[in-house]
Amino acid sequence: EVQLVESGGGLVKPGGSLRLSCAVSGFTFSSAWMTWVRQAPGKGLEWVGRIKSKIDGGTTDYAAPVKGRFSISGDDSKNTLYLQMNSLKTEDTAVYYCATGHPDIMHFDYWGQGTLLTVSS
Amino acid sequence: QSALTQPRSVSGSPGQSVTISCTGTSSDVGAYNYVSWYQQHPGKVPKLMIFDVSKRPSGVPDRFSGSKSGNTASLTISGLQAEDEADYYCCSYAGRFTSVFGSGTKVTVL
């Protein structure tokens, strides 16, 4: 059974940093493309960024609002995906989901339960 | 990378059909057959309903169908049921390994 479990959310002051984690089980993490999606309170879904599998180069791509501030990485030995968030802004407040469509790469069959980040002074 | 445009809300009576549009550009919806649709009930995790414009994952009822014409994709729910009341989001590949979601549509079953 595929499971994605996010953790690491919390309250952070503007300008601060936080790292979210997504522990994966039920498939080969090293061969999966993984995506972060966020949802601000009462708002819609927003694509944040994606990391390709190591086999496909392991490169990352980001949405414009987070480019240069957020960084996605993965640890194959721990089957864990990370989202490092720096220079946080109040508008980054959201529930953050990790998701994948593995083995497909263009849609998302599997989602974690989400972890809430609140950026506030 | 602006959000794809969806109507804010649509409604229908049980048994009726409703269609949700998802309008993008020639750089996303119009350029690729990688449009997916997600259903989200309040407080729940999004669920994949349609992928690659018109394909249904196993377990999704066949009253959900998808299509695309030009820069606009559509999700149709036929034989509307009470449990279909939820928010629906489209998502399209937008090139350079990025994706973009729609603004979301609330479906109300009258």
Coordinates of N, CA and C in Angstrom, one line a residue:
Chain A
E1 N 0.8 -1.2 0.0 CA 0.0 0.0 0.0 C 0.9 1.3 0.0
V2 N 0.6 2.2 -0.9 CA 1.3 3.4 -1.0 C 0.9 4.3 0.2
Q3 N 1.9 4.9 0.8 CA 1.7 5.8 1.9 C 2.6 7.0 1.8
L4 N 2.1 8.2 2.0 CA 2.9 9.4 2.0 C 2.5 10.1 3.3
V5 N 3.5 10.4 4.2 CA 3.3 11.0 5.5 C 4.1 12.2 5.6
E6 N 3.5 13.4 5.6 CA 4.2 14.7 5.8 C 4.4 15.0 7.3
S7 N 5.4 15.7 7.6 CA 5.7 16.2 8.9 C 6.5 17.5 8.8
G8 N 6.6 18.2 10.0 CA 7.5 19.3 10.0 C 6.8 20.7 10.0
G9 N 5.5 20.7 9.8 CA 4.8 22.0 9.8 C 4.8 22.7 11.2
G10 N 4.5 23.9 11.1 CA 4.4 24.7 12.4 C 4.3 26.1 12.2
L11 N 4.6 26.9 13.2 CA 4.5 28.4 13.2 C 5.9 28.9 13.0
V12 N 6.0 29.8 12.1 CA 7.3 30.4 11.8 C 7.1 31.9 11.6
K13 N 8.1 32.7 12.0 CA 8.0 34.2 11.8 C 8.4 34.5 10.3
P14 N 7.9 35.6 9.8 CA 8.3 36.0 8.5 C 9.8 36.1 8.4
G15 N 10.4 35.7 7.3 CA 11.8 35.7 7.1 C 12.5 34.4 7.6
G16 N 11.7 33.6 8.3 CA 12.3 32.4 8.9 C 12.4 31.2 7.9
S17 N 12.9 30.1 8.4 CA 13.0 28.9 7.6 C 12.4 27.7 8.3
L18 N 12.1 26.7 7.4 CA 11.5 25.5 8.0 C 11.7 24.4 6.9
R19 N 11.9 23.1 7.4 CA 12.0 22.0 6.4 C 10.9 21.0 6.7
L20 N 10.1 20.8 5.6 CA 9.1 19.8 5.7 C 9.6 18.4 5.2
S21 N 9.1 17.3 5.7 CA 9.4 16.0 5.3 C 8.2 15.2 4.8
C22 N 8.5 14.3 3.9 CA 7.4 13.4 3.4 C 8.0 12.0 3.4
A23 N 7.6 11.2 4.3 CA 8.1 9.8 4.3 C 7.2 8.9 3.4
V24 N 7.9 8.2 2.6 CA 7.2 7.4 1.5 C 7.3 5.9 1.7
S25 N 6.3 5.2 1.5 CA 6.4 3.7 1.5 C 5.4 3.1 0.5
G26 N 5.7 1.9 0.1 CA 4.8 1.2 -0.8 C 5.3 1.3 -2.3
F27 N 6.3 2.0 -2.6 CA 6.9 2.0 -3.9 C 8.4 2.4 -3.8
T28 N 9.0 2.3 -4.9 CA 10.5 2.5 -4.9 C 10.7 4.0 -5.1
F29 N 11.0 4.7 -4.0 CA 11.1 6.1 -3.9 C 12.2 6.6 -4.9
S30 N 13.2 5.9 -5.1 CA 14.3 6.4 -5.9 C 13.9 6.5 -7.4
S31 N 12.9 5.8 -7.8 CA 12.5 5.9 -9.2 C 11.2 6.7 -9.4
A32 N 10.8 7.5 -8.4 CA 9.6 8.3 -8.5 C 9.8 9.7 -8.6
W33 N 9.0 10.4 -9.4 CA 9.0 11.9 -9.5 C 8.0 12.3 -8.4
M34 N 8.5 13.2 -7.5 CA 7.7 13.7 -6.4 C 7.4 15.2 -6.5
T35 N 6.2 15.5 -6.0 CA 5.7 16.9 -6.2 C 5.2 17.4 -4.8
W36 N 5.4 18.7 -4.6 CA 4.8 19.4 -3.5 C 3.7 20.3 -4.0
V37 N 2.5 20.3 -3.3 CA 1.4 21.1 -3.7 C 0.9 21.8 -2.4
R38 N 0.5 23.0 -2.4 CA 0.0 23.7 -1.2 C -1.4 24.2 -1.4
Q39 N -2.0 24.5 -0.3 CA -3.3 25.0 -0.3 C -3.5 26.0 0.9
A40 N -3.6 27.3 0.6 CA -3.8 28.3 1.6 C -5.1 28.1 2.2
P41 N -5.3 28.6 3.4 CA -6.6 28.4 4.1 C -7.8 29.0 3.3
G42 N -8.8 28.1 2.9 CA -9.9 28.5 2.2 C -9.7 28.8 0.7
K43 N -8.5 28.5 0.2 CA -8.1 28.7 -1.2 C -7.9 27.4 -1.9
G44 N -7.5 27.6 -3.2 CA -7.3 26.4 -4.1 C -6.0 25.8 -4.0
L45 N -5.8 24.7 -4.8 CA -4.5 24.0 -4.8 C -3.5 24.8 -5.6
E46 N -2.3 24.8 -5.2 CA -1.2 25.5 -5.9 C 0.0 24.5 -6.1
W47 N 0.4 24.3 -7.3 CA 1.6 23.5 -7.6 C 2.9 24.3 -7.1
V48 N 3.7 23.6 -6.3 CA 4.8 24.3 -5.7 C 6.1 23.9 -6.4
G49 N 6.3 22.6 -6.6 CA 7.6 22.2 -7.3 C 7.6 20.7 -7.4
R50 N 8.6 20.3 -8.1 CA 8.8 18.8 -8.4 C 10.2 18.4 -8.5
I51 N 10.5 17.2 -8.1 CA 11.8 16.6 -8.2 C 11.7 15.4 -9.1
K52 N 12.6 15.3 -10.0 CA 12.6 14.1 -10.8 C 13.3 13.0 -10.1
S53 N 13.1 11.7 -10.5 CA 13.8 10.6 -9.9 C 15.3 10.7 -10.2
K54 N 16.1 10.1 -9.4 CA 17.5 10.0 -9.6 C 17.8 9.5 -11.0
I55 N 17.0 8.5 -11.4 CA 17.2 7.8 -12.7 C 17.0 8.8 -13.8
D56 N 16.2 9.8 -13.6 CA 15.9 10.8 -14.6 C 16.6 12.1 -14.4
G57 N 17.6 12.0 -13.5 CA 18.5 13.2 -13.3 C 18.3 13.9 -12.0
G58 N 17.2 13.7 -11.3 CA 17.1 14.3 -10.0 C 17.0 15.8 -9.9
T59 N 16.6 16.4 -11.1 CA 16.6 17.8 -11.1 C 15.2 18.3 -10.6
T60 N 15.2 19.6 -10.3 CA 14.0 20.2 -9.6 C 13.5 21.4 -10.5
D61 N 12.2 21.6 -10.3 CA 11.5 22.8 -10.9 C 10.6 23.3 -9.9
Y62 N 10.4 24.7 -10.0 CA 9.6 25.4 -9.0 C 8.6 26.4 -9.6
A63 N 7.5 26.6 -8.9 CA 6.6 27.7 -9.3 C 7.3 29.0 -9.0
A64 N 6.9 30.0 -9.8 CA 7.5 31.3 -9.7 C 7.5 31.9 -8.3
P65 N 6.3 31.8 -7.5 CA 6.3 32.4 -6.2 C 7.3 31.9 -5.2
V66 N 7.8 30.7 -5.4 CA 8.7 30.1 -4.4 C 10.2 29.9 -5.0
K67 N 10.3 30.2 -6.3 CA 11.7 29.9 -6.9 C 12.7 30.8 -6.2
G68 N 13.8 30.2 -5.9 CA 14.9 30.9 -5.2 C 14.8 30.9 -3.7
R69 N 13.6 30.5 -3.2 CA 13.4 30.5 -1.7 C 13.2 29.0 -1.2
F70 N 12.6 28.2 -2.0 CA 12.3 26.8 -1.7 C 13.2 25.9 -2.4
S71 N 13.5 24.8 -1.8 CA 14.4 23.8 -2.4 C 13.8 22.4 -2.1
I72 N 13.7 21.6 -3.1 CA 13.2 20.2 -2.9 C 14.4 19.2 -3.0
S73 N 14.4 18.2 -2.2 CA 15.5 17.2 -2.2 C 14.9 15.9 -1.7
G74 N 15.6 14.8 -1.9 CA 15.2 13.5 -1.5 C 16.3 12.7 -0.9
D75 N 16.0 11.8 0.0 CA 17.0 10.9 0.6 C 16.5 9.5 0.3
D76 N 17.2 8.9 -0.7 CA 16.7 7.6 -1.1 C 16.9 6.5 0.0
S77 N 17.9 6.7 0.8 CA 18.2 5.8 1.9 C 17.1 5.8 3.0
K78 N 16.4 7.0 3.1 CA 15.4 7.1 4.1 C 14.0 7.1 3.4
N79 N 13.9 7.0 2.1 CA 12.6 7.1 1.4 C 11.9 8.3 1.8
T80 N 12.6 9.4 1.8 CA 12.0 10.7 2.3 C 12.2 11.8 1.4
L81 N 11.2 12.6 1.2 CA 11.2 13.8 0.4 C 11.2 15.0 1.3
Y82 N 12.0 16.0 0.9 CA 12.1 17.2 1.7 C 11.7 18.5 1.0
L83 N 11.2 19.5 1.7 CA 10.9 20.8 1.1 C 11.6 21.8 2.1
Q84 N 12.7 22.4 1.7 CA 13.4 23.4 2.5 C 12.8 24.7 2.1
M85 N 12.3 25.4 3.1 CA 11.6 26.7 2.8 C 12.4 27.8 3.6
N86 N 12.9 28.8 2.8 CA 13.6 29.9 3.4 C 12.9 31.2 3.1
S87 N 13.3 32.3 3.8 CA 12.8 33.6 3.5 C 11.2 33.6 3.5
L88 N 10.7 32.9 4.4 CA 9.2 32.7 4.4 C 8.4 34.0 4.5
K89 N 7.3 34.0 3.8 CA 6.4 35.1 3.8 C 5.0 34.7 4.4
T90 N 4.2 35.7 4.8 CA 2.9 35.3 5.3 C 2.1 34.6 4.3
E91 N 2.3 34.9 3.0 CA 1.5 34.3 1.9 C 1.9 32.8 1.7
D92 N 3.0 32.4 2.3 CA 3.3 30.9 2.3 C 2.5 30.1 3.2
T93 N 1.7 30.7 4.1 CA 0.8 30.0 5.0 C -0.1 29.1 4.2
A94 N 0.0 27.8 4.5 CA -0.8 26.8 3.7 C -0.6 25.4 4.3
V95 N -1.5 24.5 3.9 CA -1.3 23.1 4.1 C -0.4 22.6 2.9
Y96 N 0.6 22.0 3.2 CA 1.6 21.5 2.2 C 1.4 20.0 2.0
Y97 N 1.1 19.5 0.8 CA 1.0 18.1 0.5 C 2.1 17.7 -0.4
C98 N 2.6 16.5 -0.1 CA 3.5 15.8 -1.1 C 2.6 14.8 -1.9
A99 N 2.9 14.7 -3.2 CA 2.1 13.9 -4.0 C 2.9 13.2 -5.1
T100 N 2.4 12.1 -5.7 CA 3.1 11.5 -6.8 C 2.1 10.7 -7.6
G101 N 2.4 10.5 -8.8 CA 1.6 9.6 -9.7 C 2.3 8.4 -10.1
H102 N 3.4 8.1 -9.4 CA 4.3 7.0 -9.7 C 3.6 5.7 -10.1
P103 N 3.9 5.1 -11.2 CA 5.0 5.4 -12.1 C 4.7 6.5 -13.1
D104 N 3.5 7.0 -13.2 CA 3.2 8.1 -14.1 C 3.8 9.4 -13.5
I105 N 4.0 10.4 -14.3 CA 4.6 11.6 -13.8 C 3.8 12.8 -14.1
M106 N 2.7 12.7 -14.8 CA 2.0 13.9 -15.2 C 0.7 14.1 -14.3
H107 N 0.4 13.3 -13.4 CA -0.7 13.5 -12.5 C -0.4 12.9 -11.2
F108 N -1.4 13.0 -10.2 CA -1.0 12.7 -8.8 C -2.1 11.7 -8.3
D109 N -1.7 10.4 -8.2 CA -2.6 9.4 -7.7 C -2.6 9.4 -6.2
Y110 N -1.4 9.7 -5.6 CA -1.2 9.5 -4.2 C -0.9 10.8 -3.5
W111 N -1.5 11.1 -2.4 CA -1.3 12.3 -1.7 C -1.1 12.0 -0.2
G112 N -0.2 12.8 0.4 CA -0.1 12.7 1.9 C -1.3 13.4 2.5
Q113 N -1.3 13.4 3.8 CA -2.5 14.0 4.6 C -2.3 15.5 4.7
G114 N -1.1 16.0 4.4 CA -0.8 17.4 4.5 C -0.2 17.8 5.9
T115 N 0.6 18.9 5.8 CA 1.1 19.5 7.1 C 1.0 21.0 7.0
L116 N 0.5 21.6 8.1 CA 0.2 23.0 8.0 C 1.4 23.9 8.4
L117 N 1.7 24.9 7.5 CA 2.7 25.9 7.8 C 2.0 27.2 8.0
T118 N 2.3 27.8 9.2 CA 1.7 29.1 9.4 C 2.9 30.1 9.6
V119 N 2.9 31.1 8.7 CA 3.9 32.2 8.8 C 3.3 33.4 9.3
S120 N 3.7 33.8 10.6 CA 3.0 34.9 11.2 C 4.0 35.5 12.3
S121 N 3.9 36.8 12.5 CA 4.7 37.4 13.6 C 4.0 37.4 14.9
Chain B
Q1 N 2.8 31.9 -15.2 CA 2.2 30.6 -14.7 C 0.9 30.9 -13.9
S2 N -0.1 31.6 -14.5 CA -1.3 31.9 -13.9 C -2.2 30.7 -13.7
A3 N -3.0 30.7 -12.7 CA -3.9 29.6 -12.5 C -4.9 29.4 -13.7
L4 N -5.2 28.2 -14.0 CA -6.2 28.0 -15.0 C -7.6 28.5 -14.5
T5 N -8.4 28.9 -15.4 CA -9.7 29.5 -15.0 C -10.8 28.5 -15.0
Q6 N -11.4 28.4 -13.9 CA -12.6 27.6 -13.7 C -13.7 28.5 -13.1
P7 N -15.0 28.0 -13.4 CA -16.1 28.8 -12.8 C -16.1 28.6 -11.3
R8 N -16.5 29.6 -10.6 CA -16.4 29.5 -9.1 C -17.3 28.4 -8.6
S9 N -18.5 28.3 -9.2 CA -19.5 27.3 -8.7 C -20.4 26.8 -9.9
V10 N -20.8 25.6 -9.7 CA -21.8 25.0 -10.6 C -22.8 24.2 -9.7
S11 N -24.0 24.0 -10.1 CA -24.9 23.3 -9.3 C -25.9 22.5 -10.2
G12 N -26.5 21.4 -9.7 CA -27.4 20.6 -10.4 C -28.2 19.8 -9.4
S13 N -29.3 19.3 -9.9 CA -30.2 18.4 -9.1 C -29.7 17.0 -9.2
P14 N -30.0 16.1 -8.3 CA -29.6 14.7 -8.4 C -30.1 14.1 -9.7
G15 N -29.2 13.4 -10.4 CA -29.6 12.8 -11.7 C -29.2 13.7 -12.9
Q16 N -29.1 15.0 -12.7 CA -28.7 15.8 -13.8 C -27.2 15.7 -14.1
S17 N -26.8 16.4 -15.2 CA -25.4 16.5 -15.5 C -24.9 17.9 -15.3
V18 N -23.7 18.0 -14.9 CA -23.0 19.3 -14.8 C -21.6 19.2 -15.5
T19 N -21.2 20.3 -16.1 CA -19.9 20.4 -16.7 C -19.1 21.5 -16.2
I20 N -17.9 21.2 -15.8 CA -17.0 22.2 -15.3 C -15.9 22.5 -16.4
S21 N -15.7 23.8 -16.7 CA -14.7 24.1 -17.7 C -13.4 24.5 -17.0
C22 N -12.3 24.4 -17.7 CA -11.0 24.7 -17.2 C -10.2 25.3 -18.4
T23 N -10.1 26.7 -18.4 CA -9.5 27.4 -19.5 C -8.1 27.8 -19.2
G24 N -7.2 27.4 -20.1 CA -5.8 27.8 -20.0 C -5.3 28.5 -21.2
T25 N -4.1 28.2 -21.6 CA -3.5 28.9 -22.8 C -2.9 27.8 -23.7
S26 N -2.4 28.3 -24.8 CA -1.7 27.4 -25.8 C -0.4 26.9 -25.2
S27 N 0.0 27.4 -24.0 CA 1.2 26.9 -23.4 C 1.0 25.8 -22.4
D28 N -0.2 25.6 -22.0 CA -0.5 24.6 -21.0 C -1.6 23.6 -21.5
V29 N -2.9 23.9 -21.3 CA -4.0 23.0 -21.6 C -3.9 22.8 -23.2
G30 N -3.7 23.8 -23.9 CA -3.8 23.7 -25.4 C -2.6 22.9 -26.0
A31 N -1.5 22.8 -25.2 CA -0.3 22.3 -25.8 C -0.1 20.8 -25.5
Y32 N -0.7 20.3 -24.4 CA -0.4 19.0 -24.0 C -1.7 18.2 -23.6
N33 N -1.7 16.9 -23.8 CA -2.9 16.1 -23.3 C -2.6 15.6 -21.9
Y34 N -2.2 16.5 -21.1 CA -1.9 16.1 -19.7 C -2.7 16.9 -18.7
V35 N -4.0 16.8 -18.9 CA -4.9 17.5 -18.0 C -5.5 16.5 -17.0
S36 N -5.5 16.8 -15.7 CA -6.1 15.9 -14.7 C -7.1 16.7 -13.9
W37 N -7.9 16.0 -13.2 CA -9.0 16.6 -12.4 C -9.0 15.9 -11.0
Y38 N -9.2 16.7 -10.0 CA -9.2 16.3 -8.6 C -10.4 16.7 -7.9
Q39 N -10.9 15.8 -7.1 CA -12.1 16.1 -6.3 C -11.6 16.2 -4.8
Q40 N -12.1 17.3 -4.2 CA -11.7 17.5 -2.8 C -12.9 17.8 -1.9
H41 N -13.2 16.9 -1.0 CA -14.3 17.2 0.0 C -13.7 18.0 1.1
P42 N -14.5 18.8 1.8 CA -14.1 19.6 2.9 C -13.2 18.9 3.9
G43 N -12.0 19.4 4.1 CA -11.1 18.8 5.1 C -10.4 17.6 4.7
K44 N -10.6 17.2 3.4 CA -10.0 15.9 2.9 C -8.9 16.2 1.9
V45 N -8.2 15.1 1.6 CA -7.1 15.2 0.7 C -7.7 15.1 -0.8
P46 N -7.1 15.8 -1.7 CA -7.6 15.7 -3.1 C -7.5 14.3 -3.6
K47 N -8.5 13.9 -4.5 CA -8.5 12.6 -5.1 C -8.5 12.7 -6.6
L48 N -7.7 12.0 -7.3 CA -7.6 12.0 -8.7 C -8.9 11.3 -9.3
M49 N -9.5 12.1 -10.2 CA -10.7 11.6 -10.9 C -10.5 11.3 -12.4
I50 N -9.7 12.1 -13.0 CA -9.5 12.0 -14.4 C -8.0 12.3 -14.7
F51 N -7.3 11.6 -15.6 CA -6.0 12.0 -16.0 C -5.8 11.9 -17.5
D52 N -4.8 12.5 -18.0 CA -4.5 12.5 -19.5 C -5.8 12.8 -20.2
V53 N -6.5 13.9 -19.8 CA -7.7 14.5 -20.4 C -8.9 13.7 -20.1
S54 N -8.9 12.4 -20.4 CA -10.2 11.6 -20.4 C -10.1 10.2 -19.8
K55 N -9.0 9.9 -19.2 CA -8.8 8.6 -18.6 C -9.3 8.5 -17.2
R56 N -9.9 7.5 -16.8 CA -10.4 7.3 -15.4 C -9.6 6.3 -14.6
P57 N -9.1 6.7 -13.5 CA -8.4 5.7 -12.6 C -9.4 4.6 -12.2
S58 N -8.9 3.4 -11.9 CA -9.8 2.4 -11.4 C -10.5 2.8 -10.2
G59 N -11.8 2.5 -10.1 CA -12.5 2.9 -8.9 C -13.3 4.2 -9.0
V60 N -13.0 5.0 -10.0 CA -13.8 6.2 -10.3 C -15.0 5.9 -11.1
P61 N -16.2 6.2 -10.7 CA -17.4 5.9 -11.5 C -17.4 6.5 -12.9
D62 N -18.0 5.7 -13.8 CA -17.9 6.1 -15.2 C -18.8 7.3 -15.5
R63 N -19.5 7.8 -14.5 CA -20.3 9.1 -14.7 C -19.4 10.3 -14.7
F64 N -18.1 10.1 -14.4 CA -17.2 11.2 -14.5 C -16.4 11.0 -15.8
S65 N -16.4 12.1 -16.6 CA -15.8 12.0 -17.9 C -15.1 13.3 -18.2
G66 N -14.0 13.2 -19.0 CA -13.2 14.4 -19.3 C -13.0 14.6 -20.8
S67 N -12.8 15.8 -21.2 CA -12.6 16.1 -22.6 C -11.8 17.4 -22.7
K68 N -11.4 17.7 -23.9 CA -10.6 18.9 -24.2 C -10.9 19.4 -25.6
S69 N -10.9 20.7 -25.7 CA -11.0 21.4 -27.0 C -10.2 22.6 -27.0
G70 N -9.2 22.7 -27.8 CA -8.3 23.9 -27.8 C -7.7 24.1 -26.4
N71 N -7.9 25.3 -25.9 CA -7.3 25.7 -24.6 C -8.2 25.4 -23.4
T72 N -9.3 24.7 -23.7 CA -10.3 24.5 -22.6 C -10.5 23.0 -22.4
A73 N -10.4 22.5 -21.2 CA -10.7 21.2 -20.8 C -12.0 21.2 -20.0
S74 N -12.7 20.1 -20.0 CA -14.0 20.0 -19.3 C -14.1 18.7 -18.5
L75 N -14.7 18.8 -17.4 CA -15.1 17.6 -16.6 C -16.6 17.6 -16.5
T76 N -17.2 16.5 -16.9 CA -18.7 16.3 -16.9 C -19.0 15.2 -15.8
I77 N -19.9 15.6 -15.0 CA -20.5 14.6 -14.0 C -21.9 14.3 -14.5
S78 N -22.1 13.1 -14.9 CA -23.5 12.7 -15.3 C -24.2 12.0 -14.2
G79 N -25.5 12.1 -14.1 CA -26.2 11.4 -13.0 C -25.7 11.8 -11.7
L80 N -25.7 13.1 -11.5 CA -25.2 13.8 -10.3 C -25.8 13.1 -9.0
Q81 N -24.9 12.8 -8.1 CA -25.3 12.2 -6.8 C -24.8 13.1 -5.6
A82 N -25.5 13.0 -4.5 CA -25.2 13.8 -3.3 C -23.7 13.8 -3.0
E83 N -23.1 12.6 -3.1 CA -21.7 12.5 -2.7 C -20.7 13.2 -3.6
D84 N -21.2 13.7 -4.8 CA -20.4 14.4 -5.7 C -20.2 15.9 -5.3
E85 N -21.0 16.3 -4.3 CA -20.8 17.7 -3.8 C -19.4 17.9 -3.2
A86 N -18.6 18.7 -3.8 CA -17.2 18.9 -3.4 C -16.6 20.0 -4.3
D87 N -15.3 20.3 -4.0 CA -14.6 21.2 -4.9 C -13.8 20.3 -5.9
Y88 N -13.7 20.9 -7.1 CA -13.0 20.2 -8.2 C -11.9 21.1 -8.8
Y89 N -10.8 20.5 -9.0 CA -9.7 21.3 -9.5 C -9.1 20.6 -10.8
C90 N -8.9 21.4 -11.8 CA -8.1 20.8 -12.9 C -6.7 21.1 -12.7
C91 N -5.8 20.4 -13.5 CA -4.4 20.6 -13.4 C -3.8 20.3 -14.8
S92 N -2.9 21.1 -15.3 CA -2.3 20.8 -16.6 C -0.8 20.9 -16.5
Y93 N -0.2 20.1 -17.3 CA 1.3 20.2 -17.5 C 1.5 21.5 -18.3
A94 N 2.5 22.3 -17.9 CA 2.7 23.6 -18.5 C 4.1 23.8 -19.1
G95 N 4.7 22.6 -19.4 CA 6.0 22.7 -20.0 C 7.2 22.9 -19.0
R96 N 8.4 22.6 -19.4 CA 9.6 22.8 -18.6 C 9.4 22.1 -17.2
F97 N 8.7 20.9 -17.2 CA 8.4 20.1 -16.1 C 7.7 20.8 -14.9
T98 N 6.9 21.8 -15.3 CA 6.0 22.5 -14.3 C 4.6 22.1 -14.6
S99 N 3.7 22.3 -13.6 CA 2.3 22.1 -13.7 C 1.6 23.3 -13.1
V100 N 0.3 23.4 -13.5 CA -0.5 24.5 -12.9 C -1.9 24.0 -12.6
F101 N -2.4 24.4 -11.5 CA -3.8 24.0 -11.1 C -4.8 25.1 -11.6
G102 N -6.0 24.7 -11.6 CA -7.1 25.6 -11.8 C -7.5 26.3 -10.5
S103 N -8.4 27.2 -10.7 CA -8.8 28.1 -9.5 C -9.8 27.3 -8.6
G104 N -10.4 26.2 -9.2 CA -11.3 25.4 -8.4 C -12.8 25.8 -8.6
T105 N -13.6 24.8 -8.5 CA -15.0 24.9 -8.7 C -15.8 24.2 -7.6
K106 N -16.7 24.8 -7.0 CA -17.5 24.2 -6.0 C -18.8 23.6 -6.7
V107 N -19.0 22.3 -6.6 CA -20.2 21.7 -7.1 C -21.2 21.5 -6.0
T108 N -22.4 22.0 -6.2 CA -23.4 21.9 -5.3 C -24.5 21.0 -5.8
V109 N -25.0 20.0 -5.1 CA -26.1 19.2 -5.5 C -27.3 19.7 -4.8
L110 N -28.3 20.2 -5.6 CA -29.4 20.9 -5.0 C -30.4 19.9 -4.4

